[in-house]
mmCIF file of C-alpha atoms and ligand atoms in Angstrom:
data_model
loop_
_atom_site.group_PDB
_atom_site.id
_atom_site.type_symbol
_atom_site.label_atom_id
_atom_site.label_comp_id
_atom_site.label_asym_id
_atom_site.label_seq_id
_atom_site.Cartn_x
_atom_site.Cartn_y
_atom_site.Cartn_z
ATOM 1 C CA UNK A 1 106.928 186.872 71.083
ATOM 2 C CA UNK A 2 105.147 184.465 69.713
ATOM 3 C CA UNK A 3 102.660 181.313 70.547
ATOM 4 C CA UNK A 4 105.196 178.817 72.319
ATOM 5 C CA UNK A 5 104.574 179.479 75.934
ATOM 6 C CA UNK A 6 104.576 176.242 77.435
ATOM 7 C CA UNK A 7 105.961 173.147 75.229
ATOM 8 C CA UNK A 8 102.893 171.745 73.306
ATOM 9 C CA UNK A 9 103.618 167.807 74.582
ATOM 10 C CA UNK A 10 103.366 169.207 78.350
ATOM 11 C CA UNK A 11 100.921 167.454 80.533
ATOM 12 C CA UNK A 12 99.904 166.864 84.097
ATOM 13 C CA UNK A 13 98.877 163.628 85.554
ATOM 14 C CA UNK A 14 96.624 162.432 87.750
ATOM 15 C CA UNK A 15 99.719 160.888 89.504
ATOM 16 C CA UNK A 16 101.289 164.617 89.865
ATOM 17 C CA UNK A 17 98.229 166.378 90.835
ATOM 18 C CA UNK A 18 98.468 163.667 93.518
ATOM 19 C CA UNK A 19 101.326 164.190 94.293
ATOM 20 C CA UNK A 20 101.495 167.894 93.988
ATOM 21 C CA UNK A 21 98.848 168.086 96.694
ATOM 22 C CA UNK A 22 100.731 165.679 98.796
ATOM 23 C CA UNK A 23 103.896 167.218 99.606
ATOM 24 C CA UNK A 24 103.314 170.733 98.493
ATOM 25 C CA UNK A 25 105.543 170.602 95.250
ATOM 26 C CA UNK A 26 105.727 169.134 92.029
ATOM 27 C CA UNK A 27 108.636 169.157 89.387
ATOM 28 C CA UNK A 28 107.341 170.582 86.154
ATOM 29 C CA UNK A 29 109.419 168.669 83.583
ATOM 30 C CA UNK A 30 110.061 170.848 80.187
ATOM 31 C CA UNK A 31 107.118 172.946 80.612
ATOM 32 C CA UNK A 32 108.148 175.940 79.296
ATOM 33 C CA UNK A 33 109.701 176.685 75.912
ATOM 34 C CA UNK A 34 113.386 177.383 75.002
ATOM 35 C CA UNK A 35 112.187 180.852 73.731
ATOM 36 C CA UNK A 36 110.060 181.670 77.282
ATOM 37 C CA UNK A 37 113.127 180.837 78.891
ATOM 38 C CA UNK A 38 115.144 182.916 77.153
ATOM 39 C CA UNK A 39 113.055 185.745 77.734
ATOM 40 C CA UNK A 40 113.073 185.033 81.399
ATOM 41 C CA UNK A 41 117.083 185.189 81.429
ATOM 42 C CA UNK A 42 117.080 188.655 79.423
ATOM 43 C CA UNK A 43 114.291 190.118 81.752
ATOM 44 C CA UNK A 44 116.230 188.570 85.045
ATOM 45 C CA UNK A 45 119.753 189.415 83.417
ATOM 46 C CA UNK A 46 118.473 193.008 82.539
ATOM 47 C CA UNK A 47 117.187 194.060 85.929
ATOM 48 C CA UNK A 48 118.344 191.582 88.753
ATOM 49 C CA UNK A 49 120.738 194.194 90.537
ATOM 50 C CA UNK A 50 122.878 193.311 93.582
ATOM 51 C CA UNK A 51 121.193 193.821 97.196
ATOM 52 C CA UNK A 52 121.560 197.200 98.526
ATOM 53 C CA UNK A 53 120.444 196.106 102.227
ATOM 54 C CA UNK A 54 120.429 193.160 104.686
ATOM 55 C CA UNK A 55 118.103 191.568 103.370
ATOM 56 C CA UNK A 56 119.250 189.338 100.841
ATOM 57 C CA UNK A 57 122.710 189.345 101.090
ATOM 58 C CA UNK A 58 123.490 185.402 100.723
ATOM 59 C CA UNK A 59 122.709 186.268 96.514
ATOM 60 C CA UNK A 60 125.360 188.273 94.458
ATOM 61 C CA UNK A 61 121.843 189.486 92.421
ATOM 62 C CA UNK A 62 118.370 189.771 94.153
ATOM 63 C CA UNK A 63 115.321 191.682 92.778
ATOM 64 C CA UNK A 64 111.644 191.628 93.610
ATOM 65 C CA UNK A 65 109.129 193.106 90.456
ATOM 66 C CA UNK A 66 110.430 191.783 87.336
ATOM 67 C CA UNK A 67 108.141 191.500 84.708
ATOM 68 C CA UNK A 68 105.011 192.040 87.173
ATOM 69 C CA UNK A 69 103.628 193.885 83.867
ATOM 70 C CA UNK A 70 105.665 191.903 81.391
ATOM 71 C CA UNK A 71 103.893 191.401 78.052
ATOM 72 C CA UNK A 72 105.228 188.120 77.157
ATOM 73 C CA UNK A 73 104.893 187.148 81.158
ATOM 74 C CA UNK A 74 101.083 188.555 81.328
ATOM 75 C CA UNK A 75 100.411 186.305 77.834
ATOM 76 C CA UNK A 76 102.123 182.790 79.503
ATOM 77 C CA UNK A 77 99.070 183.379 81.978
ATOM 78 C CA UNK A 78 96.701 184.038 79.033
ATOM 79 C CA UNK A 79 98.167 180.645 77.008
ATOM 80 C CA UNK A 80 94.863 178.171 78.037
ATOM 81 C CA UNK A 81 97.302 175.142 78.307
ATOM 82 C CA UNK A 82 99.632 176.890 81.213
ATOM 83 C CA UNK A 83 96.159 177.852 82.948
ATOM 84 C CA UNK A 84 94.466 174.654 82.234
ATOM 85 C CA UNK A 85 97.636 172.759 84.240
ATOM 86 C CA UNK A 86 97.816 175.430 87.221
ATOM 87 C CA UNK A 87 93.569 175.010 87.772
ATOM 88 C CA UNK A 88 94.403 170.865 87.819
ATOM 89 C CA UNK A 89 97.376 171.158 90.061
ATOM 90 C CA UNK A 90 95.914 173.666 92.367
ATOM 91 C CA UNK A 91 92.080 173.169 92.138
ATOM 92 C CA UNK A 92 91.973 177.501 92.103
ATOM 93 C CA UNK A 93 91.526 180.420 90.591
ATOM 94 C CA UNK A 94 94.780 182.164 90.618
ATOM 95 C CA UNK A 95 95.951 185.327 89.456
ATOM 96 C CA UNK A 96 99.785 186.150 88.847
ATOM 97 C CA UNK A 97 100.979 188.749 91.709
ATOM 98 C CA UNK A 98 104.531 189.597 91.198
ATOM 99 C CA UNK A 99 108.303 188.225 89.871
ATOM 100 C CA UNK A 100 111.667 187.356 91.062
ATOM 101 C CA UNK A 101 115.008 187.264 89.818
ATOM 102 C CA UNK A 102 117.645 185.481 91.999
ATOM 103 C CA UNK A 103 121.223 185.482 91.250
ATOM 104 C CA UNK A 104 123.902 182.724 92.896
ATOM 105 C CA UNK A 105 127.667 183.126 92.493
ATOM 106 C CA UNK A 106 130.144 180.365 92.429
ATOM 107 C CA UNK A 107 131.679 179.582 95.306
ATOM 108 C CA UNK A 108 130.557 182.697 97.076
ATOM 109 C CA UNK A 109 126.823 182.836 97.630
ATOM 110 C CA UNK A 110 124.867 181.041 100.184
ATOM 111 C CA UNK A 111 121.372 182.528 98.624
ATOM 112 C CA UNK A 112 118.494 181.908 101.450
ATOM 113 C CA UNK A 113 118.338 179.617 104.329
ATOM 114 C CA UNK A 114 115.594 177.442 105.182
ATOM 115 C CA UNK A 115 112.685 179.524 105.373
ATOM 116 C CA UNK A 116 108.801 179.917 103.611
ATOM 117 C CA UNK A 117 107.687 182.766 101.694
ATOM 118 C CA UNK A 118 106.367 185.560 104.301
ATOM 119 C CA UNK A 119 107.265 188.127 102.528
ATOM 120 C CA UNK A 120 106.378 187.601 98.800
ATOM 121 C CA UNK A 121 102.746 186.281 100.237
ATOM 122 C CA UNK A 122 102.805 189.557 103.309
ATOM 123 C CA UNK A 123 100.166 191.013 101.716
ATOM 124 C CA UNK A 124 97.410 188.294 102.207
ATOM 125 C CA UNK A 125 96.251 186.298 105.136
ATOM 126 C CA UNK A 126 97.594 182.970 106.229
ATOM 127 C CA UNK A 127 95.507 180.838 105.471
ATOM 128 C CA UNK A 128 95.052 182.467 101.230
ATOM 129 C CA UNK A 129 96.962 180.453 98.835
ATOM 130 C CA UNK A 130 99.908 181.447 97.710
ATOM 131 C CA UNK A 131 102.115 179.542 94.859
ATOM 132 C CA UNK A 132 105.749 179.686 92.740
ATOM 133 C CA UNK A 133 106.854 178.682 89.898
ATOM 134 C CA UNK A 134 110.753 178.865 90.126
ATOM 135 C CA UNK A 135 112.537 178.500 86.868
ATOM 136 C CA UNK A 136 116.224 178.142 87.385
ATOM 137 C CA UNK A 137 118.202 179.170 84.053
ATOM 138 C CA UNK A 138 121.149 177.564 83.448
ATOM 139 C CA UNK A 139 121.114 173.715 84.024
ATOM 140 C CA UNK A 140 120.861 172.767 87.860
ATOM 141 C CA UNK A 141 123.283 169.522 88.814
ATOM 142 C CA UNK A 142 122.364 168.378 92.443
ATOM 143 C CA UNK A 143 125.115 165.983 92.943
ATOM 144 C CA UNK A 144 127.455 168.061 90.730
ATOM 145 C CA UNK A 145 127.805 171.693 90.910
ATOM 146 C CA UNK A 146 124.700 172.517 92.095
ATOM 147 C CA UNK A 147 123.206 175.810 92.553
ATOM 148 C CA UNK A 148 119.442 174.770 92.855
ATOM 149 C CA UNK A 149 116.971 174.044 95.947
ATOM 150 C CA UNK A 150 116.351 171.526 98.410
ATOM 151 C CA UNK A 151 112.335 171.059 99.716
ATOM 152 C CA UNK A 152 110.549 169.225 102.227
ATOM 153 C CA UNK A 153 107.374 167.816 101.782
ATOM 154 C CA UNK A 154 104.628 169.512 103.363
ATOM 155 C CA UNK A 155 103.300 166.024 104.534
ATOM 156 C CA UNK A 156 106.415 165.904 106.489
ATOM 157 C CA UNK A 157 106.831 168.982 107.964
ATOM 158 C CA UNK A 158 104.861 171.865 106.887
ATOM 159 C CA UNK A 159 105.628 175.535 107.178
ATOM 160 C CA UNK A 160 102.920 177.479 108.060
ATOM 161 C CA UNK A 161 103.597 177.760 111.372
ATOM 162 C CA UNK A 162 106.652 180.490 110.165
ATOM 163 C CA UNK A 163 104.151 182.120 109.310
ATOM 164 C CA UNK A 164 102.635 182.957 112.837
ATOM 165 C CA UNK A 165 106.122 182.884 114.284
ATOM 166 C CA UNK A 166 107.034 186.149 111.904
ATOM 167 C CA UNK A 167 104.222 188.102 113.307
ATOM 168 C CA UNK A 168 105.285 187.306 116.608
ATOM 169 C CA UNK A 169 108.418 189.161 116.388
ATOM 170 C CA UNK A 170 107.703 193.281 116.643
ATOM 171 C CA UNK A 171 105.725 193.113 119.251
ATOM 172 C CA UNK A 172 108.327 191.058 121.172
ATOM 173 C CA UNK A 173 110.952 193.211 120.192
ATOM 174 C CA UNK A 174 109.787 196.655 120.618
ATOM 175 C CA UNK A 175 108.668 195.260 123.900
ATOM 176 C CA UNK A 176 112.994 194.720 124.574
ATOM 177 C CA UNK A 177 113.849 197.822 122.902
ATOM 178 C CA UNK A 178 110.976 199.638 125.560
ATOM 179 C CA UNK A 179 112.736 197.401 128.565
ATOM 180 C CA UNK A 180 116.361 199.094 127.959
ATOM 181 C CA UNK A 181 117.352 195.977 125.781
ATOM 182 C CA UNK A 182 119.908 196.911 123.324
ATOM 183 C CA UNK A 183 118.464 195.241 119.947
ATOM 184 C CA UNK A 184 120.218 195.360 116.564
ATOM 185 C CA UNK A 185 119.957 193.681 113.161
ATOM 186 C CA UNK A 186 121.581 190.462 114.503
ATOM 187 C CA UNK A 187 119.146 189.880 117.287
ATOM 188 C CA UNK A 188 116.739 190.419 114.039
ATOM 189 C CA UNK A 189 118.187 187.834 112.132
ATOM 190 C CA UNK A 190 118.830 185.202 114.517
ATOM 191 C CA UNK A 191 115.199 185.276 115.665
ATOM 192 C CA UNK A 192 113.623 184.924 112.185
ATOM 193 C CA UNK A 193 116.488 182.472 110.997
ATOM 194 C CA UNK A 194 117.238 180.507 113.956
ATOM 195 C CA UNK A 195 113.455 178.972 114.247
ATOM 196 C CA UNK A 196 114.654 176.778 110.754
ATOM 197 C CA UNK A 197 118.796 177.039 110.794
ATOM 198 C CA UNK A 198 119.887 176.510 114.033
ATOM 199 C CA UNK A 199 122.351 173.812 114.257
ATOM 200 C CA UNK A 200 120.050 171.540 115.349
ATOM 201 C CA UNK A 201 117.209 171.940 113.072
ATOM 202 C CA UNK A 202 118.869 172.278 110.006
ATOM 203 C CA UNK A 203 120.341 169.079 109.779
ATOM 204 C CA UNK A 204 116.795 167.672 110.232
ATOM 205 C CA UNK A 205 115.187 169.776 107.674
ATOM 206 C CA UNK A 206 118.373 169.074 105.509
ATOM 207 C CA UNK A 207 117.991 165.050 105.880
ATOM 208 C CA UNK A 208 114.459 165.497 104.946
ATOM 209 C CA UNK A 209 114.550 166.962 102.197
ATOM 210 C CA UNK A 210 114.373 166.446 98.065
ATOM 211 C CA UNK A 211 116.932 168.374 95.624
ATOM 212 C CA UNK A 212 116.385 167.929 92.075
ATOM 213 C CA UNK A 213 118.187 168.293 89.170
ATOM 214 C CA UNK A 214 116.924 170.552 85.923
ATOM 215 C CA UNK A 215 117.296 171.197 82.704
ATOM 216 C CA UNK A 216 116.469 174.614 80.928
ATOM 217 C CA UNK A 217 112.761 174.688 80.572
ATOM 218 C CA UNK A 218 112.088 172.630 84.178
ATOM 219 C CA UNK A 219 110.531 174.343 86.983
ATOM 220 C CA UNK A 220 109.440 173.754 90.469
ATOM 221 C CA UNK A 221 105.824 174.644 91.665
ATOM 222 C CA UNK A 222 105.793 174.922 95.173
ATOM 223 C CA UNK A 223 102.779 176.060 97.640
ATOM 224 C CA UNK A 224 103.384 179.022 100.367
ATOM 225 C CA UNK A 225 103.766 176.169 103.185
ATOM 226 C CA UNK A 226 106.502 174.226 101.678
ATOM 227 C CA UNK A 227 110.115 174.876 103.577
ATOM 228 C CA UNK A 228 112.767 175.677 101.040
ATOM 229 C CA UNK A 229 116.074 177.040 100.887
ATOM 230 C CA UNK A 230 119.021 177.698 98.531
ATOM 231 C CA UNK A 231 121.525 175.405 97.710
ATOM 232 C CA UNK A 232 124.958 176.942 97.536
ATOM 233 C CA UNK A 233 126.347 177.022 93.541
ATOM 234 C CA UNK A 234 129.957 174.988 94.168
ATOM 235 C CA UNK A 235 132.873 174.605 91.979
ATOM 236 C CA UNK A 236 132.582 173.684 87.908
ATOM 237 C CA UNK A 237 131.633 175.147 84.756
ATOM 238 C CA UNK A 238 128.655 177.432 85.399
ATOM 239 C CA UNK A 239 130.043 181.006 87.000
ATOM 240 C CA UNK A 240 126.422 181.997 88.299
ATOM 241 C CA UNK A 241 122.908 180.235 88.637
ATOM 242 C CA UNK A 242 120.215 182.629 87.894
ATOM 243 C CA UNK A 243 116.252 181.608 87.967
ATOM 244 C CA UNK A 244 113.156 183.611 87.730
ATOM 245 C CA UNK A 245 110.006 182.846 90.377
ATOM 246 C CA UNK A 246 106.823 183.853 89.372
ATOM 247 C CA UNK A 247 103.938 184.327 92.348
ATOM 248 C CA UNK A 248 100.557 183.407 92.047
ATOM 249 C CA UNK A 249 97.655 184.583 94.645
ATOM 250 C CA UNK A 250 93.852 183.193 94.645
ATOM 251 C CA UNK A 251 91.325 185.620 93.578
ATOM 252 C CA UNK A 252 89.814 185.588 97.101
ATOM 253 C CA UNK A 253 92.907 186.560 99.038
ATOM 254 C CA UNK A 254 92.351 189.380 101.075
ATOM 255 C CA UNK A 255 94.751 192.275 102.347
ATOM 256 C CA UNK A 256 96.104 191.643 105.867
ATOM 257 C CA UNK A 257 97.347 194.696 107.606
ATOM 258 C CA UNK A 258 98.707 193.645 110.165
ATOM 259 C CA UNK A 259 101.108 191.191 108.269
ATOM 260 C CA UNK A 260 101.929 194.348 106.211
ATOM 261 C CA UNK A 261 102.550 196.486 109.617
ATOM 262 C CA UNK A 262 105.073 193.468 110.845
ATOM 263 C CA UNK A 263 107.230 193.603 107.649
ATOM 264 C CA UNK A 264 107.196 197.136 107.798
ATOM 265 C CA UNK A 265 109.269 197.019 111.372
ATOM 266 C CA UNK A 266 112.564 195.310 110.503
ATOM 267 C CA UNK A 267 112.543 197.254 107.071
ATOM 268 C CA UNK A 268 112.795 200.954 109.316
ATOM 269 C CA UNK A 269 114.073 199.384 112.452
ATOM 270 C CA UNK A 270 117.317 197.486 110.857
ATOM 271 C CA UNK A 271 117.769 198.548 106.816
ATOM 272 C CA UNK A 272 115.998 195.120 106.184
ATOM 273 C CA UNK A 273 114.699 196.200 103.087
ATOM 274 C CA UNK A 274 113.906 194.124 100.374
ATOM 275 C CA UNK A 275 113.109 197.049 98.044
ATOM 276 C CA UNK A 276 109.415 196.423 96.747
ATOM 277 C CA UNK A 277 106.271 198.393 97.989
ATOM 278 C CA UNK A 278 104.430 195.623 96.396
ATOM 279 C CA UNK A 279 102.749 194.358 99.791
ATOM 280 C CA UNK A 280 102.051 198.168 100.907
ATOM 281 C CA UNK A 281 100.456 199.095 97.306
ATOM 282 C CA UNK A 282 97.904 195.876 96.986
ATOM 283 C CA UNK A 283 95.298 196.900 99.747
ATOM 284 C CA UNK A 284 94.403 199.461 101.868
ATOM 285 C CA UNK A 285 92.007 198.350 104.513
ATOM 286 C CA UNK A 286 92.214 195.237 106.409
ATOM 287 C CA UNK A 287 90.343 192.464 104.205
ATOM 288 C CA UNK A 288 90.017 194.076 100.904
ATOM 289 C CA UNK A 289 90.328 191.567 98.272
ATOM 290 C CA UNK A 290 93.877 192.347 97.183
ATOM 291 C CA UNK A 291 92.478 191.123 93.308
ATOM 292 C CA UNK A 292 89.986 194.283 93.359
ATOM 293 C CA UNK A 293 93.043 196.550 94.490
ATOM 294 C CA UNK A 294 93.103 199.444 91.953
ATOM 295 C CA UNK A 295 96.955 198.407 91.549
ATOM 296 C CA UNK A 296 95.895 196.274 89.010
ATOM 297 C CA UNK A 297 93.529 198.302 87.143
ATOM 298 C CA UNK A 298 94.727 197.603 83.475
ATOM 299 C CA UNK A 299 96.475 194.303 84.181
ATOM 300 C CA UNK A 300 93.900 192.592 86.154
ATOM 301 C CA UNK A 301 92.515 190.548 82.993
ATOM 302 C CA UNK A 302 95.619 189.919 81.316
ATOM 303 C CA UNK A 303 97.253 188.391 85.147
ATOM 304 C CA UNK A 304 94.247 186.083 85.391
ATOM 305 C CA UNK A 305 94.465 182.283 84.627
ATOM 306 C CA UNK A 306 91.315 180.901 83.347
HETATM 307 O O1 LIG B 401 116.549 180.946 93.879
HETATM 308 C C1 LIG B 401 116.762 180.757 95.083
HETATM 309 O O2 LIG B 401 117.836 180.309 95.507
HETATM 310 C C2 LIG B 401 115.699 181.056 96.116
HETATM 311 C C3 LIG B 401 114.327 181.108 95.539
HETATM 312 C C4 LIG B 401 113.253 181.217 96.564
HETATM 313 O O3 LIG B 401 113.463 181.125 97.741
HETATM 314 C C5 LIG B 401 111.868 181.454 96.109
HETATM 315 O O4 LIG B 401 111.620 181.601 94.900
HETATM 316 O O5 LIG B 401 110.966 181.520 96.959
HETATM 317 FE FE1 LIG B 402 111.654 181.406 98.865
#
């Protein structure tokens, strides 16, 4: 592929790196080029398959690891203009960690509910930064058809506390199971969804929060603490909404077993298996830096940003 990465007249301002830091999020408006996004749909059209377990059932197509190793991928994080914006917008050093493909059929799929990313940042501590680009690829219509996100500022309501409450969880439920307690993938679900989706709460977060519209070549950066969800794709012209996330990780992130231990419980306890060793295969000890991990031996340069 060739130079056009992100489109040349792309540029932050001091208004969004306000902004961005603000609530947690910033619209990227035509950052990336017709022929990156095009790329993105044949890599996510290619290998997004349909979920084989509970986890991710709301999509018709859900895959983690596309394009972790991706040529053209790897070069958008060697193109100095896409680096120069992520270092304003985020202040780090990042390096890119893994991608998503995410697949929403009309009328049908509900995608995710409200929720932050523990499991796409499980392999590094709470308090590392952790950031997405999500790319949706066809043409997202919020008061139309649909099919995008809605976000709430972290200013207003920040999630990092999910990110305790999910460790909370095995301990409290093997301590059931050991009391006689009968405890299935239900009494799974509705304690890691119901914190953000009960019908009280998600209302709230649903009132608070900002849905935009995009055009092919738009994305979203979000950070790790910003609640999200899906937003259902409804009736009109488009049949299914795919988009593409990329993950970014600092350089100084460091492994955190025990985060990796608590994922691992659901996934053998109740088929919640959301079919990437990615977490298990970045670290081995408790505090390595995940960057050093030997997993990246080959790729480690080329996933850098300046
Ligand atoms: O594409 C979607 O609907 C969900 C995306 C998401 O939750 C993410 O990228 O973290
Ligand atoms: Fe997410």
């Amino acid at each position: 592929m060739g130079a056009a990465m992100i489109n040349p007249d792309f540029a932050i301002s001091d208004e969004d790196v306000e902004s961005f830091r603000e609530h947690g999020f910033l619209k990227l408006k035509g950052i990336f080029s017709q022929e990156l996004v095009e790329h993105m749909r044949s890599l996510s059209g290619s290998q997004v398959t349909s979920p084989t377990d509970n986890y991710g059932a709301g999509f018709s197509k859900l895959k983690y690891d596309i394009g972790n190793d991706d040529p053209t991928i790897l070069s958008l994080m060697g193109d100095p203009a896409f680096s120069a914006a992520m270092k304003q917008l985020t202040g780090a050093q990042l390096f890119f960690t893994q991608g998503l493909g995410f697949e929403l059929e009309k009328n049908k799929s509900t995608g995710f509910p409200w929720h932050v990313g523990t499991q796409s940042f499980g392999f590094q501590r709470r308090e590392d930064l952790g950031f997405t680009i999500w790319t949706p690829l066809t043409e997202i219509r919020a008061e139309e058809q649909a099919g995008g996100m809605k976000y709430v500022s972290k200013n207003v309501f920040s999630g990092e506390f999910v990110y305790q409450h999910i460790n909370m969880l095995p301990g409290f439920m093997r301590n059931e199971i050991a009391a006689g307690k009968e405890i299935g993938y239900d009494d799974f679900h509705k304690l890691k969804n119901n914190l953000l989706n009960s019908p009280e709460i998600k209302p709230l977060l649903d009132f608070s929060a900002v849905e935009d519209d995009f055009e092919p070549g738009d994305a979203l950066i979000f950070d790790k603490y910003v609640l999200h969800r899906s937003v259902p794709l409804g009736e009109g012209p488009i049949s299914s909404r795919l988009a593409y996330a990329l993950r970014f990780s600092s350089i100084d992130a460091r492994w955190d077993e025990s985060r990796v231990e608590a994922l691992a419980f659901p996934r053998v306890t109740f088929d919640y298996n959301v079919g990437s060793d990615f977490n298990e295969v970045v670290g081995k000890a408790d505090g390595d830096r995940v960057y050093e991990s030997p997993h990246f031996d080959g790729t480690r340069e080329a996933r850098t940003l300046a």
